[in-house]
Coordinates of C-alpha atoms in Angstrom, one line a residue:
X1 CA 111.9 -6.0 14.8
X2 CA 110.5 -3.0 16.6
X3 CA 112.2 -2.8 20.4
X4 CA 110.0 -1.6 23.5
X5 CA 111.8 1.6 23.4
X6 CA 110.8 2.4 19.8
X7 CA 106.6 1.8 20.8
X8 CA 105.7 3.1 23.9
X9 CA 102.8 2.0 23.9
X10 CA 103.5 -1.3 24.5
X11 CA 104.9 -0.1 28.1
X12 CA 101.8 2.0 28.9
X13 CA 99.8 -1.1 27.7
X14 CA 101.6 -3.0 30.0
X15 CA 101.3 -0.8 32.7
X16 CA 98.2 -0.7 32.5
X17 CA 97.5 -4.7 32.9
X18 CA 99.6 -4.8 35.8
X19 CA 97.0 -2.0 37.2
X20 CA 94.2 -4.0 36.2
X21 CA 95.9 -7.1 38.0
X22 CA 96.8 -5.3 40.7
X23 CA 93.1 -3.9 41.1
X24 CA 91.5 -6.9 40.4
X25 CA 93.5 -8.3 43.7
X26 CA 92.8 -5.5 46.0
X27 CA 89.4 -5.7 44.6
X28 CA 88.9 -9.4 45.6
X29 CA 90.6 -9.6 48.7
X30 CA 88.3 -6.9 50.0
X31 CA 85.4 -9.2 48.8
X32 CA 87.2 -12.3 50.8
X33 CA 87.4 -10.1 53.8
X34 CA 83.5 -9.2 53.5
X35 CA 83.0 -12.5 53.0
X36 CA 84.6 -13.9 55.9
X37 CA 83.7 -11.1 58.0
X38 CA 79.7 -11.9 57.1
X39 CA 80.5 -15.8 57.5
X40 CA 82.2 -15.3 60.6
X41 CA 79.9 -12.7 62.0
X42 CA 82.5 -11.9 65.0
X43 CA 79.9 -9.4 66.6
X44 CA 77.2 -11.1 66.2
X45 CA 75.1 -8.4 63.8
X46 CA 74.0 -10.6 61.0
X47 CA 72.1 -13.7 62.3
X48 CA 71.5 -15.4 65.7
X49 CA 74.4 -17.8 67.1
X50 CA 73.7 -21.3 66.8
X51 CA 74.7 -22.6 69.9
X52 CA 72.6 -19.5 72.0
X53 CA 75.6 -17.7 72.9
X54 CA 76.9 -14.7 70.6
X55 CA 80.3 -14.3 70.0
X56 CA 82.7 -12.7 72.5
X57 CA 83.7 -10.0 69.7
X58 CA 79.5 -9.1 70.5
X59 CA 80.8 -7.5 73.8
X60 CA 82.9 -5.3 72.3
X61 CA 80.1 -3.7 69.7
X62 CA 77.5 -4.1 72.6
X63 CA 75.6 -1.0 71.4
X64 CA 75.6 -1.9 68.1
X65 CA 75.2 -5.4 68.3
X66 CA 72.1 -5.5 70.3
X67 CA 70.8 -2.8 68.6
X68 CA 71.1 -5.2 65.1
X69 CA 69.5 -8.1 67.3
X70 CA 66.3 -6.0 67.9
X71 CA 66.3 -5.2 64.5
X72 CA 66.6 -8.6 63.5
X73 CA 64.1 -10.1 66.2
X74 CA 61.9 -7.4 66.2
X75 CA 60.5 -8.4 70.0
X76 CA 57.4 -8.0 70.9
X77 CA 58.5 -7.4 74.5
X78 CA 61.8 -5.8 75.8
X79 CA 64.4 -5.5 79.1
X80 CA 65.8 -2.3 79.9
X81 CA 68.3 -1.0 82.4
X82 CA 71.9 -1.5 83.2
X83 CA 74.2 -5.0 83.6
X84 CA 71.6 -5.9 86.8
X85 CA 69.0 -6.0 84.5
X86 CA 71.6 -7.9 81.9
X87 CA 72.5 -10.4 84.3
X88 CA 69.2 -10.5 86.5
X89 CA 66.3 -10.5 84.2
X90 CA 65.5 -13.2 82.2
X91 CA 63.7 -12.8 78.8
X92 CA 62.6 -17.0 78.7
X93 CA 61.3 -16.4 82.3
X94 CA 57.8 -18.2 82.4
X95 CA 56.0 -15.1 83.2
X96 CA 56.0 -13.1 79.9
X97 CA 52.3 -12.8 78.0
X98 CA 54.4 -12.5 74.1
X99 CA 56.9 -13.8 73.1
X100 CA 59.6 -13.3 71.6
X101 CA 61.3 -11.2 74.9
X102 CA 64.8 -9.2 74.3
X103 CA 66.8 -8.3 76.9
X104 CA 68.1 -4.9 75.5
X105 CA 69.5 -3.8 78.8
X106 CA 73.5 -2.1 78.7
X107 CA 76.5 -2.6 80.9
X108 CA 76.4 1.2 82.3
X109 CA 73.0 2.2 80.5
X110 CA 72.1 5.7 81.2
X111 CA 68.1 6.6 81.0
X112 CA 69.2 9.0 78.0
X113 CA 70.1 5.6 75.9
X114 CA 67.2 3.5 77.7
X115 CA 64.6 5.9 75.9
X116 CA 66.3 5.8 72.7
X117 CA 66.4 2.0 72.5
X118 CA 62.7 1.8 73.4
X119 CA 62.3 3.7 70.6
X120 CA 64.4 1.9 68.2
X121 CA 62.4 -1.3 69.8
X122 CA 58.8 0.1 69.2
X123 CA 59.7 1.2 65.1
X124 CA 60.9 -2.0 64.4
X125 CA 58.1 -4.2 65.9
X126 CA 54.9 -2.3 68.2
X127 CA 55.8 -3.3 71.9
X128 CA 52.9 -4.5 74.1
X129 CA 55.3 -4.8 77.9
X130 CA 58.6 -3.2 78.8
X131 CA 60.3 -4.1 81.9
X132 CA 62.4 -1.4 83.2
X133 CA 64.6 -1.7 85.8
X134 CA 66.5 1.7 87.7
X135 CA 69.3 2.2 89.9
X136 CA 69.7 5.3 92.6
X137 CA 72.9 6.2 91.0
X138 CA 72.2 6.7 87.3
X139 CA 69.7 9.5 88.8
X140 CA 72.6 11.3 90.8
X141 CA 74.9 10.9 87.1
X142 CA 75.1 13.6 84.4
X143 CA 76.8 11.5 81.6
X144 CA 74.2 11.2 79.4
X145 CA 75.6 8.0 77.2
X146 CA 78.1 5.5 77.6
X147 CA 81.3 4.9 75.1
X148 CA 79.9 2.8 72.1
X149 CA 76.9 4.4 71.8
X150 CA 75.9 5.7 68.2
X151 CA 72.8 7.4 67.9
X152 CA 72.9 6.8 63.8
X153 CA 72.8 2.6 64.8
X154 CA 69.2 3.4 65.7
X155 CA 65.9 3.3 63.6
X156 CA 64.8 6.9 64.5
X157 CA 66.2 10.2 65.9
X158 CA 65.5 11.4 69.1
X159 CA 62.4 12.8 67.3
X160 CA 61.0 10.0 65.9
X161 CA 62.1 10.4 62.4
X162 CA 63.8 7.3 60.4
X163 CA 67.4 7.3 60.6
X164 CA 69.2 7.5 57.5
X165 CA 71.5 4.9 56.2
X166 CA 75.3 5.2 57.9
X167 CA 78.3 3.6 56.2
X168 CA 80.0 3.4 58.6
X169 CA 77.7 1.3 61.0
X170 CA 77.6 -0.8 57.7
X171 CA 80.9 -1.1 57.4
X172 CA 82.5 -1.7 60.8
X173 CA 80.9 -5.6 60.7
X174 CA 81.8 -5.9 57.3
X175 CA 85.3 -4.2 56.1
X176 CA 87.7 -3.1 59.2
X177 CA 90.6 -4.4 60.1
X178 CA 89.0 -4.6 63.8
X179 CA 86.7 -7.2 62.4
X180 CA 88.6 -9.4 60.3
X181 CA 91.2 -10.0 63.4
X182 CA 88.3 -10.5 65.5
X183 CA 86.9 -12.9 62.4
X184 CA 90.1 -14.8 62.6
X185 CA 90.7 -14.6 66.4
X186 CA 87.1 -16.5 66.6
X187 CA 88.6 -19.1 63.6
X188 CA 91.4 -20.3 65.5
X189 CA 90.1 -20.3 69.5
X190 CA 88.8 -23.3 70.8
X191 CA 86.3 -21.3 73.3
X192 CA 86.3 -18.1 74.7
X193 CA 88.0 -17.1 77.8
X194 CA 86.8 -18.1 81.0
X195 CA 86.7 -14.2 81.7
X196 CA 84.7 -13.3 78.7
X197 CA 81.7 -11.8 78.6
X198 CA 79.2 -13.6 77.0
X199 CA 75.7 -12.9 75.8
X200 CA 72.7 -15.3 75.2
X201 CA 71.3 -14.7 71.7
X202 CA 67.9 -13.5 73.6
X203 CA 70.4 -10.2 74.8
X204 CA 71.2 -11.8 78.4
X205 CA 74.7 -11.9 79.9
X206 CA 75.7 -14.7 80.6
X207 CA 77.0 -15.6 84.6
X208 CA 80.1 -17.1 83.6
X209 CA 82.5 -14.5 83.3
X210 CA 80.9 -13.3 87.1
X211 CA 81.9 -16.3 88.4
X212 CA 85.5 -15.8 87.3
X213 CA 85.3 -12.4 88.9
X214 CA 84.8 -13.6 92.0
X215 CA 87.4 -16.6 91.3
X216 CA 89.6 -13.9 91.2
X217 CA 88.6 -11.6 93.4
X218 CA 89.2 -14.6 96.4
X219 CA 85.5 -15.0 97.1
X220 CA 82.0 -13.6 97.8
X221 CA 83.6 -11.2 100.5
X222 CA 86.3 -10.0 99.2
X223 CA 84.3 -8.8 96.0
X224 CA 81.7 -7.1 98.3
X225 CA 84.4 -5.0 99.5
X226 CA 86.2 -4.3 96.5
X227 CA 82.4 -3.2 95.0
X228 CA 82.3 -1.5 98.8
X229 CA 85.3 0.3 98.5
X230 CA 84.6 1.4 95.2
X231 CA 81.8 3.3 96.0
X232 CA 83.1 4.4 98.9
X233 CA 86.1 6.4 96.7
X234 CA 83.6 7.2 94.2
X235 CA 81.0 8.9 96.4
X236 CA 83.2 11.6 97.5
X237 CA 83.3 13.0 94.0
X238 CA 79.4 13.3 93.3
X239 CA 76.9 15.8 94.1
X240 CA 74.5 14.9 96.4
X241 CA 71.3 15.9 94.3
X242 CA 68.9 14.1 91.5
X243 CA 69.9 15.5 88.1
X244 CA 67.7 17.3 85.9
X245 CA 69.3 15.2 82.6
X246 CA 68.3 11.8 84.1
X247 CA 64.4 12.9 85.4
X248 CA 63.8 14.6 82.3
X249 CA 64.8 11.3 80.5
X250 CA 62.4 8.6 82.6
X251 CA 59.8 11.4 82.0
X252 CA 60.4 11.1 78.4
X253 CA 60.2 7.0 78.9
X254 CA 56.6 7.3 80.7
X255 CA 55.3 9.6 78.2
X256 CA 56.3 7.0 75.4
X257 CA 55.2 4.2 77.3
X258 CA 51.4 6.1 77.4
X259 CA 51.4 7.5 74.3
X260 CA 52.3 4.1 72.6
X261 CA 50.0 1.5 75.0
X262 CA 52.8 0.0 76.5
X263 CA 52.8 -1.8 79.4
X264 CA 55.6 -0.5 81.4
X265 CA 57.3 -1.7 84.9
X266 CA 59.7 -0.2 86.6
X267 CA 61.7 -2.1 89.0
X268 CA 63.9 -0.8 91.8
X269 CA 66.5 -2.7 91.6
X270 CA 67.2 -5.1 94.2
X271 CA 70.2 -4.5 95.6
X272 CA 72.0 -6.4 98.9
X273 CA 71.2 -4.8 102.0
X274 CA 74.4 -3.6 102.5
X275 CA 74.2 -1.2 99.8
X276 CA 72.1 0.2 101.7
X277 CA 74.1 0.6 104.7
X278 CA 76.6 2.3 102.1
X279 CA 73.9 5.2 101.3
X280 CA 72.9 5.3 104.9
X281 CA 76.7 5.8 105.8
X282 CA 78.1 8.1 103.7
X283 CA 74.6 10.5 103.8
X284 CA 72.5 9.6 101.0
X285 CA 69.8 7.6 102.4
X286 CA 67.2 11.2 102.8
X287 CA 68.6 11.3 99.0
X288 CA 67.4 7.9 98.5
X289 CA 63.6 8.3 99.8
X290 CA 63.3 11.3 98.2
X291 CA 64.5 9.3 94.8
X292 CA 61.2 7.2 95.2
X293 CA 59.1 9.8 96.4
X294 CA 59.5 11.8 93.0
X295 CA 60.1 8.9 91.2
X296 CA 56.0 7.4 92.6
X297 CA 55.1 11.4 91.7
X298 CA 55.8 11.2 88.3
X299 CA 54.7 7.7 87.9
X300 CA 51.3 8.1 89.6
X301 CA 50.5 11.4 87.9
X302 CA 51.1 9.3 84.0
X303 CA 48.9 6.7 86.0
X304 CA 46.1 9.1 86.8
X305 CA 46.2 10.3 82.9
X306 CA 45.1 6.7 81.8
X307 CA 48.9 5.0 81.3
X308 CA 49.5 1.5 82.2
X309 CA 52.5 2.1 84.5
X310 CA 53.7 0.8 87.6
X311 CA 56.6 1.1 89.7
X312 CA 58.0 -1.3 92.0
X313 CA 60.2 -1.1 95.3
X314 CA 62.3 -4.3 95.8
X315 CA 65.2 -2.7 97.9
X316 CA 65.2 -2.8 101.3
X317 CA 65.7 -5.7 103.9
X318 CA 63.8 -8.6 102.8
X319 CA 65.2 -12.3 103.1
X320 CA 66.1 -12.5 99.8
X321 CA 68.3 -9.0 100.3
X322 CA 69.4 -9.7 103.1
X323 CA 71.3 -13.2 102.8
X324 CA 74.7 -13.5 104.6
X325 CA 77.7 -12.9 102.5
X326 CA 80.3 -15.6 103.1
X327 CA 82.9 -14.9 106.2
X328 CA 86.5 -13.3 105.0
X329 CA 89.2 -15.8 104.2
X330 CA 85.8 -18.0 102.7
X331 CA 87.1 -18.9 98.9
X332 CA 84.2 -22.0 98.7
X333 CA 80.8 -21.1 100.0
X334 CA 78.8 -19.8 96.9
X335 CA 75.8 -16.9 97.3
X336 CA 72.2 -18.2 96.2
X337 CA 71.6 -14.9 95.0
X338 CA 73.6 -12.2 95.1
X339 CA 77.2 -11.7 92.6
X340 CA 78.4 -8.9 94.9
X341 CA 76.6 -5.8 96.7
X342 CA 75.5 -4.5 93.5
X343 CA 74.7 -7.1 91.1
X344 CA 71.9 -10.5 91.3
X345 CA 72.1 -12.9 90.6
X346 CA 68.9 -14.9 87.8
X347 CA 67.3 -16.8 91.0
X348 CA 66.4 -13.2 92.4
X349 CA 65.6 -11.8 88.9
X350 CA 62.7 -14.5 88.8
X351 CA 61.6 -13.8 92.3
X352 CA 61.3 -10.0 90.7
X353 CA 59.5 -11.1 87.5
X354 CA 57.1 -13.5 89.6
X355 CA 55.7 -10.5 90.8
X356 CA 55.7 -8.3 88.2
X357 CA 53.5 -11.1 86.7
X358 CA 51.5 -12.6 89.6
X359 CA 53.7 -15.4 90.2
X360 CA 53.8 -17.2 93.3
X361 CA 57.5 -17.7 94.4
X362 CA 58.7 -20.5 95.1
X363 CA 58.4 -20.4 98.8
X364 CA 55.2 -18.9 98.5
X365 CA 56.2 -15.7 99.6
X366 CA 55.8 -12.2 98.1
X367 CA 58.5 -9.6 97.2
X368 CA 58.7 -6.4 96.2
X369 CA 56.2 -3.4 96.8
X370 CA 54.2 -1.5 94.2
X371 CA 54.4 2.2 95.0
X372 CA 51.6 3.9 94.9
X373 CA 50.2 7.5 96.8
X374 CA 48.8 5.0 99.3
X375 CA 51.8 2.7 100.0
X376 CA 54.6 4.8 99.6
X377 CA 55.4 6.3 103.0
X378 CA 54.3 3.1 105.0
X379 CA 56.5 1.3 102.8
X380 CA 59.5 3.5 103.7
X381 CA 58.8 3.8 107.3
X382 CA 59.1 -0.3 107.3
X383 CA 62.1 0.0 105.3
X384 CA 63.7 2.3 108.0
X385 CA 62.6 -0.5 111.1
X386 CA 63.9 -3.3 108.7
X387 CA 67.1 -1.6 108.6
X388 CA 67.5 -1.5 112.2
X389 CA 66.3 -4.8 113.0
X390 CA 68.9 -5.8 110.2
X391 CA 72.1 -3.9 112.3
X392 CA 70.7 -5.7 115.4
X393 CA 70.9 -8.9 113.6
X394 CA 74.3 -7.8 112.0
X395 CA 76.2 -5.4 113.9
X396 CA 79.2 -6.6 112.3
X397 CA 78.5 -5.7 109.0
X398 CA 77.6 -1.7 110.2
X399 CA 80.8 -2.0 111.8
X400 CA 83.4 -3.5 108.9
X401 CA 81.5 -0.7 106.4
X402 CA 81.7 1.9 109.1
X403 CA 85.7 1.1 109.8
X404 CA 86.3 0.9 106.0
X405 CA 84.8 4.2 105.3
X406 CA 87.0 5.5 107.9
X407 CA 90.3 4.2 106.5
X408 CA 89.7 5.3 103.0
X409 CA 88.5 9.0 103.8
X410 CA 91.5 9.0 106.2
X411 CA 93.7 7.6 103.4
X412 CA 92.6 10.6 101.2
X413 CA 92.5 8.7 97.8
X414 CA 89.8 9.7 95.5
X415 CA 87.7 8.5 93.0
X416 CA 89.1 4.3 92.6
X417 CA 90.1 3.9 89.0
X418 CA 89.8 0.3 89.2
X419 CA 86.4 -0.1 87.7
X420 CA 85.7 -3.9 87.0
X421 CA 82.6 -3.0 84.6
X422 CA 81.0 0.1 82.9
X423 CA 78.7 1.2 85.8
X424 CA 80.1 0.0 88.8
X425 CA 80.3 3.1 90.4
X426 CA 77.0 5.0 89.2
X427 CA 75.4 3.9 92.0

């Protein structure tokens, strides 16, 4: 009998089925965890959620994830701006002309990343309408893109040419160790988190996790004033000037919009008249007209070259804007429209895209202003009597704002780094 030691080769041979086992195991777990990882679909990148709500890992790859949904979709209409538009505009609203409607708006969008997603948008389907919607603040902001963004995720460069295919982007769904424990995290929860954020499989947030924000917060006014305060701390560490980044980017946006036939709005966001105040107090509000004065400029002069543009005012101190926030110490008393100073709530999204669409609201009054060379400095000149028939009405809240401002530049702090969502203070 020949022993082990006297053939060799019988160990090597050995050896080498262990290898084979061992390979074969490594080999089909990572096929399990593709599998489960596809199954699962914890960002919500392969196929539309069943129920009409993507998965809460979908947050977490927002920039990615609703860049695969377009993909996917392939609307024939889209939403862009920043987590108003996410939470405000409705892509089911009544109004549209096509269908199917993609909100493709991001928490803390800059106008850098809105022009690149309306170009991923138009390769994968032509668009025919665009709503746009534009805050003071991303115009005052040099950051040009937001953490998550991935320019390879994207159907074409900057340029226009196809993008090539990344491994990576391919991957991160499919085989990281992020995605399988958000695979098995979404296995064994019942539901989400109260505070999750949420996302409708047409791309808009969903109001809950809002809701629990002001839960949490201890009511309506008590979030105004954190928002408040925010912005307050945050002004004092921004210029006071329109950057050339963000300008040279909605240019780029028009000059697609007309070279491609698209239908484009742009919406001033509606904002609660006490943001207002806010630019008014701490200096900005010359800033601010001179925002939509170059803003109607560049508009009107695409306009006069045969686009199909329009831009529309809806800040200022309408009754919708305007709406009382509850008293301090109020936990109970819900707003109709309006999460906190910055963000609205769907009811005043409609009342925007009623008009955008010749709607009729539903008390049969208008709101919102088209600028045009003709409107534009009538408009602002009511603006500036609505706002002081506004502090006559309300000379508590000029007062609380005013006081406030006081404390905090007295208080020295700078810039808050609480910061309850991606762009709450670029504006």
């Amino acid at each position: 009998m020949t022993s082990e030691s006297e053939n060799p080769g019988g160990t090597e041979e050995g050896h080498g089925r262990y290898l084979r086992a061992f390979l074969g195991l490594l080999f089909g777990a990572a096929l399990g965890i593709v599998a489960l990882n596809w199954w699962v679909d914890p960002y919500g990148m392969f196929r539309a959620a069943p129920a009409g709500l993507e998965p809460a890992g979908f947050n977490t790859t927002l920039r990615l994830s609703k860049a695969r949904a377009v993909a996917r979709i392939k609307p024939q209409a889209i939403i862009l701006g920043t987590s108003r538009a996410e939470l405000g505009l409705d892509p089911s609203h009544p109004g549209w002309p096509v269908a199917p409607v993609y909100n493709l708006a991001l928490s803390g969008g800059t106008l850098y990343e809105m022009s690149r997603y309306l170009q991923h948008a138009q390769q994968t389907r032509p668009l025919t309408h665009v709503v746009m919607s534009v805050e003071f603040g991303g115009f005052l902001a040099k950051t040009s893109t937001q953490k998550g963004f991935d320019e390879t995720a994207l159907a074409v460069d900057a340029d226009g040419r196809p993008t090539p295919p990344n491994w990576r982007r391919i991957m991160l769904p499919l085989f990281s160790r992020d995605a399988l424990e958000a695979s098995l995290a979404a296995l064994t929860a019942r539901a989400a988190p109260k505070n999750a954020i949420l996302y409708h499989s047409n791309g808009q947030r969903e109001w809950r996790s809002k809701l629990e924000q002001v839960k949490r917060s201890g009511g309506y006014h008590r979030d105004f004033v954190k928002r408040e305060d925010i912005y307050l701390r945050s002004v004092q560490n921004r210029r006071n000037q329109l950057e050339d980044a963000p300008l040279a980017s909605f240019d780029r946006i028009l000059a697609f919009a007309a070279t491609h036939g698209i239908h484009l709005s742009i919406v001033l966001d509606p904002v609660h008249a006490r943001r207002l105040e806010l630019y008014d107090l701490t200096g900005r509000w010359p800033l601010f007209e001179a925002w939509k004065r170059r803003l109607a400029a560049m508009v009107e002069a695409r306009r006069q070259a045969g686009a199909t543009i329009d831009l529309w005012d809806f800040t200022g101190y309408s009754p919708v804007t305007t709406e009382p926030v509850p008293p301090p110490g109020d936990k109970k008393t819900e707003m109709a429209g309006y999460w906190e100073v910055s963000h609205y709530k769907s009811v005043v999204g409609d009342r925007v895209l009623d008009t955008l669409f010749g709607r009729t609201g539903p008390d049969g009054s208008s709101f919102g202003v088209r600028l045009t060379p003709e409107s534009l400095e009538p408009h602002l000149a009511l603006i500036r009597h609505e706002q002081q028939a506004f502090r006559t009405r309300y000379p508590e809240v000029a007062a609380e704002l005013a006081e406030r401002a006081r404390r905090l530049a007295k208080s020295g702090k700078g810039e808050s780094k609480e910061k309850p969502d991606l762009n709450a203070s670029l504006d």
